Tab-separated table of C-alpha atoms and ligand atoms in Angstrom:
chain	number	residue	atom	x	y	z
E	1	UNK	CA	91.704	252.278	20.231
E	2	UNK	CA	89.255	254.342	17.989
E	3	UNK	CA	88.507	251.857	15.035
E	4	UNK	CA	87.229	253.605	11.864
E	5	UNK	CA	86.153	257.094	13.485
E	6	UNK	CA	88.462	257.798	10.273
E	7	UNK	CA	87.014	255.463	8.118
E	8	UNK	CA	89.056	254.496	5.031
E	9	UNK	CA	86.932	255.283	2.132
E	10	UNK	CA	89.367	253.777	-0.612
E	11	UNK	CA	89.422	250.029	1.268
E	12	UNK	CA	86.810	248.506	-1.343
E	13	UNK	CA	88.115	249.952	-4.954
E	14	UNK	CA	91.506	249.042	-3.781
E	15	UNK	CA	91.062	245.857	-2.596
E	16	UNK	CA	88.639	245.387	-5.967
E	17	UNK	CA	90.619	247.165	-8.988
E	18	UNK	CA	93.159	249.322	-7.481
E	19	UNK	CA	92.096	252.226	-8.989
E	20	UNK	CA	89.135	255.092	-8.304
E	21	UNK	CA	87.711	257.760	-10.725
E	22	UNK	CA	85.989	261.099	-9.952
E	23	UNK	CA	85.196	264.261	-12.164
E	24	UNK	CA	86.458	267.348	-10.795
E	25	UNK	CA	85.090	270.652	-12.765
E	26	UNK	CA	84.630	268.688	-15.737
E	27	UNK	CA	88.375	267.463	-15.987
E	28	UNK	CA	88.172	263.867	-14.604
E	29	UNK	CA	91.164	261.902	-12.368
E	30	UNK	CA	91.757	258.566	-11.969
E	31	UNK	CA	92.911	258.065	-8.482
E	32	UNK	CA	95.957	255.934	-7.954
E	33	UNK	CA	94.814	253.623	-4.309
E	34	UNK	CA	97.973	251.041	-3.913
E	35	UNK	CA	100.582	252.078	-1.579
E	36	UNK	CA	103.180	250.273	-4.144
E	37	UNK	CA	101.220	252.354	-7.287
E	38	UNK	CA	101.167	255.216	-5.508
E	39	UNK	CA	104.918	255.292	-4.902
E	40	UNK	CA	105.742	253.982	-8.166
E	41	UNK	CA	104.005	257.071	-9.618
E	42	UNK	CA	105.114	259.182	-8.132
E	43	UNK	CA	108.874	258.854	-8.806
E	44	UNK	CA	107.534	258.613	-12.579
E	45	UNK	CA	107.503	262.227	-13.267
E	46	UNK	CA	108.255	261.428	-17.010
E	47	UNK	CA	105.020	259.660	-17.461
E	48	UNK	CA	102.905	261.584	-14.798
E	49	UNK	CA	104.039	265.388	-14.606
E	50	UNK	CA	104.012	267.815	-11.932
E	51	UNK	CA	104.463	270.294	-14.630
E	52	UNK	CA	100.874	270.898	-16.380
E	53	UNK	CA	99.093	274.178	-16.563
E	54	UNK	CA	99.450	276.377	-13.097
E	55	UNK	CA	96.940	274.491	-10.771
E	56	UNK	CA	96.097	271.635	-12.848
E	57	UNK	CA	97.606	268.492	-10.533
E	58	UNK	CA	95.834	269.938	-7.740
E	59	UNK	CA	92.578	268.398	-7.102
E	60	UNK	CA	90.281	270.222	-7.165
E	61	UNK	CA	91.805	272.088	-9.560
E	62	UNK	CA	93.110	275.724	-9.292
E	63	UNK	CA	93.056	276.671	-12.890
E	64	UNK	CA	90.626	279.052	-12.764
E	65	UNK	CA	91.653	281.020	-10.109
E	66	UNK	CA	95.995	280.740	-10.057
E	67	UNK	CA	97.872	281.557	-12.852
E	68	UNK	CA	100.959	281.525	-11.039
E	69	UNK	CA	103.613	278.422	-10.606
E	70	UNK	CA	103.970	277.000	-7.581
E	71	UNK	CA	107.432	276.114	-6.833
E	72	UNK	CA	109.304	273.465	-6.267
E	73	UNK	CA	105.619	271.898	-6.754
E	74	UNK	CA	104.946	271.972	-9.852
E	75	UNK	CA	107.860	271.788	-11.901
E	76	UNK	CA	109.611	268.632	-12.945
E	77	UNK	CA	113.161	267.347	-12.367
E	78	UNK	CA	115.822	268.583	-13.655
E	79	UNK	CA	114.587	272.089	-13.166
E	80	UNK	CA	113.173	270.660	-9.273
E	81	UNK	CA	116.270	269.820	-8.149
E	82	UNK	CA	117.709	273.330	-8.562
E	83	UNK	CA	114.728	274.738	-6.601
E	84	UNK	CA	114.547	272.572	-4.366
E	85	UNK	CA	118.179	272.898	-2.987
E	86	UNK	CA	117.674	276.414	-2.776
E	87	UNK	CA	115.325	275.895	-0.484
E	88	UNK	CA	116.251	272.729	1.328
E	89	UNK	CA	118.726	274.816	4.249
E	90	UNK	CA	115.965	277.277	5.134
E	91	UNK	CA	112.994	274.722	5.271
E	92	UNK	CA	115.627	273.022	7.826
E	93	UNK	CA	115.718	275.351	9.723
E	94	UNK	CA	112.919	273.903	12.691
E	95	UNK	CA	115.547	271.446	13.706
E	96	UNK	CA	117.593	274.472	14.975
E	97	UNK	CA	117.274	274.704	18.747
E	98	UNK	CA	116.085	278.421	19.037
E	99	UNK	CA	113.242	277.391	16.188
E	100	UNK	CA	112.337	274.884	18.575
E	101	UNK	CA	112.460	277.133	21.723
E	102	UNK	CA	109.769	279.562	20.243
E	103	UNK	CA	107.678	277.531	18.934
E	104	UNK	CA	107.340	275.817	22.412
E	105	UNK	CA	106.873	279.433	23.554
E	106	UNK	CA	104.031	279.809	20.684
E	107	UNK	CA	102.314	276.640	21.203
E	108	UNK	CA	102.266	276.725	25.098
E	109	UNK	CA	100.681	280.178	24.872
E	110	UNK	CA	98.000	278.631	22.821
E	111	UNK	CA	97.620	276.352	25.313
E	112	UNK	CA	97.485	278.163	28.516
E	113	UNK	CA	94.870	280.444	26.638
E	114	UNK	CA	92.867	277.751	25.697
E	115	UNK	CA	92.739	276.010	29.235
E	116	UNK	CA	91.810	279.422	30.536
E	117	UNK	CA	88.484	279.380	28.895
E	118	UNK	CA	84.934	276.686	29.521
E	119	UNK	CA	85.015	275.960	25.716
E	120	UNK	CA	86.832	276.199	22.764
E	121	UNK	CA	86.853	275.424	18.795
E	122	UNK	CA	89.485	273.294	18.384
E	123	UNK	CA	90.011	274.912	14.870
E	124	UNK	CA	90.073	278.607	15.106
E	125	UNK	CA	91.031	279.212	18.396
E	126	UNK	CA	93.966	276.769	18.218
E	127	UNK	CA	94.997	274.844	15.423
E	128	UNK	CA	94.350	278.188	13.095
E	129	UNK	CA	96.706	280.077	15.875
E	130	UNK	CA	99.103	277.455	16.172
E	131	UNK	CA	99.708	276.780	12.320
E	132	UNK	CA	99.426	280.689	11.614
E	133	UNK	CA	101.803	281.872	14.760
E	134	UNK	CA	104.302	279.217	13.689
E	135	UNK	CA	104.446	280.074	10.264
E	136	UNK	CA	105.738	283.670	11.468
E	137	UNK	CA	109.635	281.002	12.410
E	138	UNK	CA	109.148	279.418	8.853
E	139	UNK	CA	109.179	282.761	6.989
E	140	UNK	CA	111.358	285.143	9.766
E	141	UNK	CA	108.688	287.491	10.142
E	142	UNK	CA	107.359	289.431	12.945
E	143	UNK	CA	105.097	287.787	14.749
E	144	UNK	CA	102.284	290.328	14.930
E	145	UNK	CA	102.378	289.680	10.623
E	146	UNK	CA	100.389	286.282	12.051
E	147	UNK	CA	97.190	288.416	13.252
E	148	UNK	CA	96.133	288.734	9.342
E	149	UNK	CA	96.688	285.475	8.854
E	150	UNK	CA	94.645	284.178	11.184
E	151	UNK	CA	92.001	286.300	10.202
E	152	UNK	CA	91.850	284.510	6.357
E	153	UNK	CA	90.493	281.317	7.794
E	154	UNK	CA	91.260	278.299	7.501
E	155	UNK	CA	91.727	277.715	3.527
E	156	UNK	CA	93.594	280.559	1.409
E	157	UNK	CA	91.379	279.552	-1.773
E	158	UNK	CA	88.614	278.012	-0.280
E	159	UNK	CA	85.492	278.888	1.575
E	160	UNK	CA	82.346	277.628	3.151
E	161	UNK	CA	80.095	276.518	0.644
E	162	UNK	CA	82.574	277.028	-2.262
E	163	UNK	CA	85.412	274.455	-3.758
E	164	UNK	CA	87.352	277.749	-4.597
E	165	UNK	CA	86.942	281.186	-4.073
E	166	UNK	CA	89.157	283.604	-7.121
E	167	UNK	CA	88.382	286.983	-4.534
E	168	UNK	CA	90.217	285.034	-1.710
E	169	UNK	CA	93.004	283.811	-3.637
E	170	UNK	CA	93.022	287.586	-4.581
E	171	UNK	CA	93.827	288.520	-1.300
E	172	UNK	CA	96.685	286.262	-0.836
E	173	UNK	CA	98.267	286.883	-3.735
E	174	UNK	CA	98.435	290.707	-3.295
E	175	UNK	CA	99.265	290.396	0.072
E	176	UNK	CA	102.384	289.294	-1.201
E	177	UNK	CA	103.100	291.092	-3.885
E	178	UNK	CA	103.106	293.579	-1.166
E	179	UNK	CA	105.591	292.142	1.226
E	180	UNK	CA	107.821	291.242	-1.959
E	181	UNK	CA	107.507	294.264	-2.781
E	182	UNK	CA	108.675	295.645	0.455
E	183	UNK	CA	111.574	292.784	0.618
E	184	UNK	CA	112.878	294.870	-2.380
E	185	UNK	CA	112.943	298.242	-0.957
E	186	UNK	CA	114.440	297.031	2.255
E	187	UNK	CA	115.996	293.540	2.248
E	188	UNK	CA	116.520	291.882	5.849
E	189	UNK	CA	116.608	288.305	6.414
E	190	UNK	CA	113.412	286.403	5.912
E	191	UNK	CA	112.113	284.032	3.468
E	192	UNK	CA	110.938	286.871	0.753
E	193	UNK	CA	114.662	288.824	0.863
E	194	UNK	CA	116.389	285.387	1.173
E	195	UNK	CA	114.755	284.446	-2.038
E	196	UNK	CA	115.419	287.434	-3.933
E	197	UNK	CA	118.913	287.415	-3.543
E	198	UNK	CA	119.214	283.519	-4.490
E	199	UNK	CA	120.539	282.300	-7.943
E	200	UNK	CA	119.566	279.576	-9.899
E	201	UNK	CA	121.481	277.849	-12.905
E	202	UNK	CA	123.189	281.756	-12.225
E	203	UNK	CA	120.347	284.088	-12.461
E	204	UNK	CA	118.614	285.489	-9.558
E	205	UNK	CA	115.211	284.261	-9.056
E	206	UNK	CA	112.358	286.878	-10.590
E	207	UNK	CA	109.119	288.130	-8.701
E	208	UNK	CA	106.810	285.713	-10.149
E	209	UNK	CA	109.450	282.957	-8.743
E	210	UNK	CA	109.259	284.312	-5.693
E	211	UNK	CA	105.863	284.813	-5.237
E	212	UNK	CA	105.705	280.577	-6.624
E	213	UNK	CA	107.639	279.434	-3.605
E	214	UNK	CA	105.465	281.635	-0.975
E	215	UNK	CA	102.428	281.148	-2.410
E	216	UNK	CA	102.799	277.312	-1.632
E	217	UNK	CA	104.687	278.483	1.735
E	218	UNK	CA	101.145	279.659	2.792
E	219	UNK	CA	98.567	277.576	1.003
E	220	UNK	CA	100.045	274.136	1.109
E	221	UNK	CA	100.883	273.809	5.014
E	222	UNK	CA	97.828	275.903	6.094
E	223	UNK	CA	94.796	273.153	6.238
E	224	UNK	CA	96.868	270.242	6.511
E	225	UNK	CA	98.349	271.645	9.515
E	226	UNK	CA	95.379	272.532	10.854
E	227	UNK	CA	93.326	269.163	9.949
E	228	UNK	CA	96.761	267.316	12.078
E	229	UNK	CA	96.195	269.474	14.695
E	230	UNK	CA	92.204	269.089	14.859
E	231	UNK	CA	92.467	265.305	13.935
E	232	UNK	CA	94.927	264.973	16.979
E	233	UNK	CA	92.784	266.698	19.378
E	234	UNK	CA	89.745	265.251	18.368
E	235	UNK	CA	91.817	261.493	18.822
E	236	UNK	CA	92.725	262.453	22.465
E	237	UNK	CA	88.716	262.856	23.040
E	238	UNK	CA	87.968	259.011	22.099
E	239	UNK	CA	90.627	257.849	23.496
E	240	UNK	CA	90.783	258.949	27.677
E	241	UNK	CA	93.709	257.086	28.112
E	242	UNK	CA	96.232	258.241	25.385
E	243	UNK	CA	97.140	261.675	27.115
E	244	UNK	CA	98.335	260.024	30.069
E	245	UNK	CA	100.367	256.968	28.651
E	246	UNK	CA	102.250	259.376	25.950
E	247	UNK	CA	102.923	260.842	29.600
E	248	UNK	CA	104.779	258.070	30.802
E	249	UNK	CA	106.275	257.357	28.072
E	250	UNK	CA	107.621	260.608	25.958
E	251	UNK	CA	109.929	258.575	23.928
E	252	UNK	CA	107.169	257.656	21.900
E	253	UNK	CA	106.013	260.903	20.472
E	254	UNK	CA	108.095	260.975	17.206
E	255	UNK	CA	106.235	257.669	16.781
E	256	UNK	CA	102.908	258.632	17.838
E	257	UNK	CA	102.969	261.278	15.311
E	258	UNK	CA	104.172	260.143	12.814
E	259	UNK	CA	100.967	257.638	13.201
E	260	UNK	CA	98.838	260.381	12.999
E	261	UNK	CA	100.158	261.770	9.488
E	262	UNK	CA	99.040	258.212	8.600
E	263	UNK	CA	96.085	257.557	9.816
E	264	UNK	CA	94.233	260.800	9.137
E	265	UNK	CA	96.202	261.803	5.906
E	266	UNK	CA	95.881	265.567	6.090
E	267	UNK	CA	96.111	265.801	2.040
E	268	UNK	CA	94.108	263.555	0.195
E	269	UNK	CA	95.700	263.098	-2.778
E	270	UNK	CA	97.643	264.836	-5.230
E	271	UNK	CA	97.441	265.014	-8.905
E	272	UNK	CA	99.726	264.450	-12.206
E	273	UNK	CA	99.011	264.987	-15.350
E	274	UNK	CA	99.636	261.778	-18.403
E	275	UNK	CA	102.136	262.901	-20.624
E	276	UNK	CA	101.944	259.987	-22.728
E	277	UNK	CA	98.840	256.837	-23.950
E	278	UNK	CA	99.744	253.966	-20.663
E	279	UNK	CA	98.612	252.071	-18.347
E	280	UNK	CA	97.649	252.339	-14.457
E	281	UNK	CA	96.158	249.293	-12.679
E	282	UNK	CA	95.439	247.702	-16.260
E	283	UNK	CA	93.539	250.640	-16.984
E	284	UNK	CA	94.336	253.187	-20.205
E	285	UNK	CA	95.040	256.403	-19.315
E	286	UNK	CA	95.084	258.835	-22.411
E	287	UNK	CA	98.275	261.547	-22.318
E	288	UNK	CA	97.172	265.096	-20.903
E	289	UNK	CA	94.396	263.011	-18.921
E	290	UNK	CA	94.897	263.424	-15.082
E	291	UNK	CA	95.549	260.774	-12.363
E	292	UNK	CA	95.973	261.429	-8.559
E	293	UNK	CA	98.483	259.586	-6.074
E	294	UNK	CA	95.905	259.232	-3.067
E	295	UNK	CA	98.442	258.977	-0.304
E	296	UNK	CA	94.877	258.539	2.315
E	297	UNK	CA	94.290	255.614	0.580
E	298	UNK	CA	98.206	254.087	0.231
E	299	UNK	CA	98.385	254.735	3.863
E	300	UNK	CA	95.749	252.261	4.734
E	301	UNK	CA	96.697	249.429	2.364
E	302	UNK	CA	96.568	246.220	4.058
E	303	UNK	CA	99.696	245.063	1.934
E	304	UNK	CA	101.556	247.624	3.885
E	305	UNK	CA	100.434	247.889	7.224
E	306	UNK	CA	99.069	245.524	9.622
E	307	UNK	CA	95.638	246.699	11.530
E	308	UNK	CA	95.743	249.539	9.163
E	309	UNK	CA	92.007	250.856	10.701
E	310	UNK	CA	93.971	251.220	13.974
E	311	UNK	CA	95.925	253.723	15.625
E	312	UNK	CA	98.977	252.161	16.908
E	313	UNK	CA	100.949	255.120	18.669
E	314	UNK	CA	104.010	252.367	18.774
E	315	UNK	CA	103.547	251.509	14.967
E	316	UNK	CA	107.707	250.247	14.486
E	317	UNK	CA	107.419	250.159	10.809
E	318	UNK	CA	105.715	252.813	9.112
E	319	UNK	CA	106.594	253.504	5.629
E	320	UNK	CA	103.213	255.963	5.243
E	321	UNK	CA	103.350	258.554	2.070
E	322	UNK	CA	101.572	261.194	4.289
E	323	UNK	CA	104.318	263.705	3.537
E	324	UNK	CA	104.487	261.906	-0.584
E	325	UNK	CA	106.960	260.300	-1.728
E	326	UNK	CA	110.055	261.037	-4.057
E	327	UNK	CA	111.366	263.806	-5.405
E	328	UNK	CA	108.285	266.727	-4.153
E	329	UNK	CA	108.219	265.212	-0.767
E	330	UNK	CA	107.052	267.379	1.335
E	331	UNK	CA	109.116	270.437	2.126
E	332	UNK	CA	107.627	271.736	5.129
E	333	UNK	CA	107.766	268.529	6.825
E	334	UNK	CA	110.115	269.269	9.197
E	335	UNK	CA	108.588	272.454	10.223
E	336	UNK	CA	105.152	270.319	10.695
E	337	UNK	CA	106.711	267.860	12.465
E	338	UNK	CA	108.125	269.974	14.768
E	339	UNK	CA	104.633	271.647	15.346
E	340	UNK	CA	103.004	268.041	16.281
E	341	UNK	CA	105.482	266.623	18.459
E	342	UNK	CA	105.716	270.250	20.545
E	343	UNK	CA	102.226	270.194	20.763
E	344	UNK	CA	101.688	266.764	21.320
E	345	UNK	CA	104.494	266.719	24.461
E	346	UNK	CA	102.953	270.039	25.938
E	347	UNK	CA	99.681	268.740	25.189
E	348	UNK	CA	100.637	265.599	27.854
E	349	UNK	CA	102.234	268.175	30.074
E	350	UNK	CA	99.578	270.608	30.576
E	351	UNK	CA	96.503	268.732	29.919
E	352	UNK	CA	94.745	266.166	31.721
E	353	UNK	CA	91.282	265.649	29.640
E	354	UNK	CA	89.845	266.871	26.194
E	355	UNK	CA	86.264	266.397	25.595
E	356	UNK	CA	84.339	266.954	22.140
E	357	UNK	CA	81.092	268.106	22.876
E	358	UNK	CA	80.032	269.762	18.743
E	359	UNK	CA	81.741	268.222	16.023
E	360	UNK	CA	81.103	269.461	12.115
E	361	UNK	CA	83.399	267.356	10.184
E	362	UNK	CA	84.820	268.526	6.652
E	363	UNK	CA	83.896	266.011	3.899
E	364	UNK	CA	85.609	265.628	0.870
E	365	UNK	CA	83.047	264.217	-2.423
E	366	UNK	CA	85.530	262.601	-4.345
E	367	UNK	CA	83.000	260.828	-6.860
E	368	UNK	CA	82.314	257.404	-5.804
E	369	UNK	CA	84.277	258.448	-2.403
E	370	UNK	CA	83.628	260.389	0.739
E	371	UNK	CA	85.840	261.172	2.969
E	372	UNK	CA	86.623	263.158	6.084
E	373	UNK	CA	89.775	265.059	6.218
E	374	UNK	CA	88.778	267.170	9.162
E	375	UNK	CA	86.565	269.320	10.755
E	376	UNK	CA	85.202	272.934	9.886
E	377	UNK	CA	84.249	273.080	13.605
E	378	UNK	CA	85.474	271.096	17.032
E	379	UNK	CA	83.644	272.341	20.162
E	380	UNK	CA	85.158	270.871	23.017
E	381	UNK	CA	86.315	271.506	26.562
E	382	UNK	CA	90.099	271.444	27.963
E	383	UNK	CA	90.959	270.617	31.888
E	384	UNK	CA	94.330	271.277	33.105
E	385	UNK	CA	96.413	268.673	35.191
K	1	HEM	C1	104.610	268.757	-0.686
K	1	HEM	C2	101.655	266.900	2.720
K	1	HEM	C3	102.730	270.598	5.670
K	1	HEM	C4	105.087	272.745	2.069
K	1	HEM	C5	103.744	267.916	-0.003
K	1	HEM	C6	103.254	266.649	-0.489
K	1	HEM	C7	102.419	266.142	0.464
K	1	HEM	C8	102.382	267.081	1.561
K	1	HEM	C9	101.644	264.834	0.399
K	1	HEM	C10	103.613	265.997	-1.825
K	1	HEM	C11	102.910	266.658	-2.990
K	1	HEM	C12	103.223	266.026	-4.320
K	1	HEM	O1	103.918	265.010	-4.434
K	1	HEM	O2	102.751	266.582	-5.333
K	1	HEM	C13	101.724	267.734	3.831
K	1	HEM	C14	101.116	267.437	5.123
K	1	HEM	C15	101.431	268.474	5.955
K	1	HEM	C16	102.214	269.422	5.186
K	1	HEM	C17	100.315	266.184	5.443
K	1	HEM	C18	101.076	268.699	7.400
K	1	HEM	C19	100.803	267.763	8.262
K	1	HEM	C20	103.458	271.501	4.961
K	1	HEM	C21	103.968	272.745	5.473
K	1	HEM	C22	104.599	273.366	4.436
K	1	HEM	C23	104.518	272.494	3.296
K	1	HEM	C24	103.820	273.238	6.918
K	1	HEM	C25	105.289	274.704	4.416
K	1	HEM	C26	104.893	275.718	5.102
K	1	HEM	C27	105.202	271.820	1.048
K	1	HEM	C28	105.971	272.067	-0.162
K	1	HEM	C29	105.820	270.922	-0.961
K	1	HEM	C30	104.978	269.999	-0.214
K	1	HEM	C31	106.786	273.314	-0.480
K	1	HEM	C32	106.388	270.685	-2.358
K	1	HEM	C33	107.760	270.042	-2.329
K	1	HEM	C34	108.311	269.782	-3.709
K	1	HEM	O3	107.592	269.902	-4.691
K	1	HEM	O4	109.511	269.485	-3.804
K	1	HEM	N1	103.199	268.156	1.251
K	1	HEM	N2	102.362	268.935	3.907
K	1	HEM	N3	103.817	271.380	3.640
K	1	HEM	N4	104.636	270.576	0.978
K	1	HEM	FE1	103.559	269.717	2.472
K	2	EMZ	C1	98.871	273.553	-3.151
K	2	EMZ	C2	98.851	272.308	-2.325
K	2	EMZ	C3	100.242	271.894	-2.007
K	2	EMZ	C4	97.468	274.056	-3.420
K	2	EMZ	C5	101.515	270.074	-1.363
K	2	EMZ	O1	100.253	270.606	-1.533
K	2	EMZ	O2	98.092	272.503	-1.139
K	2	EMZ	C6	96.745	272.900	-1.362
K	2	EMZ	O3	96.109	273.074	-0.115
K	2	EMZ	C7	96.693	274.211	-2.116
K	2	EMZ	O4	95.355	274.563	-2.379
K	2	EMZ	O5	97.535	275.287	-4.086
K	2	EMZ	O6	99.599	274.532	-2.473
């Protein structure tokens, strides 16, 4: 099975001092690369805070272009916990089995249309349409609001040639201002009425709070959907044989997938920010310095997982952190894995060969690290069964 087409750009450093370091806009991280650090971190949130400046645990950092809080995201417990139940019952909701009815109906679409045509880019003409269409269940909208979407790209706040781009987070945020604003004049049931009407520690939750939760709603499960999705595809193309044994043997997509979010690690990492003079690795960390928890590099620690280098659709035990760990775990998990194992059963159903033929992969410079978390572009040709 493909060895090292996702090579694990951490093994070295991790295997040598467990730790990594890279500047990012002149405010410099110390990347966290042990599965057991990682996790250990990141239940920490008194040492290592979610809670910094608005943008400041991303990497890289969205300081200078995001002034408002994301939420649950980046706000500490005990305040978390109160968001986060709010939120918990609707980010459910893709277990329901109408949720999962149309988003079969969304995804097979995508795939019929795609089959229909000699070539396609795996990225904007499905894993772009799949992750925006889909998003319309997550939030309760129309599904026509998903034509917009689609038409932002691929990052919210970043494009080609640019780590971030203020004029495109711009867009985004107004956008919805807008739709919160029309939530207000005439409440119905999605995500942006839903919110306004919820209470926390008895207050109802104000615009800016709002606008925190969908703000992350968009941005955070936009590329790593869509770097799954390509990732997936892309897997399928080195490996002839996969398609056709997931066939036989359905029971194994929870497990397959769940694979995937391992091996290729859609997000990177994910800073915190030092609240106090420690340690990490045996290495000082100064308080209101940065470190990141890189869950690519946990989920390929030898310590952890045999073969890690290896896909291993079967893989029995597989604690991986590619949805984090603890507290901020990732909310939208359900929802994504819902999208992957729909696609990945239709994809079996429907599909009897993918084949790459252009590939322009998406590199992340991470300092003394590169590493590919995608592709900006996957040509490649579909054949029904
Ligand atoms: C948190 C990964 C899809 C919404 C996280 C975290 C990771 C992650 C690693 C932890 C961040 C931290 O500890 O600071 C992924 C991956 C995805 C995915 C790999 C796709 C394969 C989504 C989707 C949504 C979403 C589709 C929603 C539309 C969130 C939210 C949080 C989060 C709201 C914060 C939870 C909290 O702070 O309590 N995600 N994510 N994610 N993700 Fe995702
Ligand atoms: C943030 C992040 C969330 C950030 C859980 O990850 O995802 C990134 O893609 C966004 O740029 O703003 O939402």
């Amino acid at each position: 099975m493909a060895k090292c087409k996702f090579a694990d750009a951490f093994k070295e450093e991790r295997e040598k001092s467990g730790i990594g370091k890279m500047d990012d806009q002149g405010d410099p991280v110390v990347m966290l690369l042990n599965h057991k650090d990682v996790r250990k971190a990141a239940h920490n949130y008194k040492a290592f805070s979610s809670e910094a400046v608005p943008g400041r645990i991303v990497v890289p950092s969205e300081v200078n272009i995001r002034t408002t809080r994301q939420i649950p995201f980046e706000v500490d417990p005990p305040m978390h916990k109160e968001y986060r139940s709010l939120l918990e019952a609707w980010f459910k909701r893709p277990l329901q089995d109408t949720y999962k009815e149309k988003l079969t109906t969304i995804i097979g679409t995508v795939l019929d249309d795609v089959l229909s045509k000699d070539k396609v880019d795996v990225v904007s003409d499905l894993a772009l349409v799949i992750q925006s269409r889909a998003l319309t269940l997550l939030l309760n909208v129309p599904f026509d609001k998903s034509v917009k979407w689609i038409s932002w790209g691929t990052h919210v706040f970043r494009s080609e040639g640019e780590a971030l781009d203020g004029d495109k987070a711009a867009i985004l945020y107004n956008y919805i201002d807008e739709e919160i604003d029309n939530a207000i004049a005439n409440p119905t049931d999605n995500l942006y009425s839903t919110l306004l009407a919820a209470e926390v520690n008895g207050k109802k939750l104000t615009k800016e709070e709002v606008k925190g939760v969908l703000i992350l709603t968009f941005a955070g499960g936009r590329d790593t959907v869509i770097n799954a999705l390509t990732n997936m595809m892309s897997y399928f193309s080195a490996n002839k044989k996969a398609l056709d044994y997931i066939r036989s043997k359905p029971e194994i997509i929870k497990t397959a997938v769940e694979e995937f979010i391992r091996y290729f690690s859609p997000l990177t990492h994910m800073g915190r920010v030092v609240t106090e003079d420690t340690t990490v690795c045996e290495h000082a960390v100064k308080a209101d310095s940065r470190i990141s928890l890189c869950w690519a590099s946990a989920n390929r620690d030898e310590k952890v997982f045999e073969n890690p280098d290896e896909v291993i659709l079967e893989r029995k035990v597989n604690p991986h952190v590619g949805f984090g760990f603890s507290h901020h775990n990732c909310l939208g998990a359900t929802h994504a894995r819902q999208i992957m194992r729909i696609t990945l059963k239709l994809l079996a159903e429907k599909v009897s060969d993918i084949t790459v033929l252009e590939a322009e992969e998406n590199i992340e410079n991470l300092g003394e690290f590169t590493r590919k978390v995608g592709y900006n572009s996957l040509k490649a040709t579909f054949k029904k069964r």
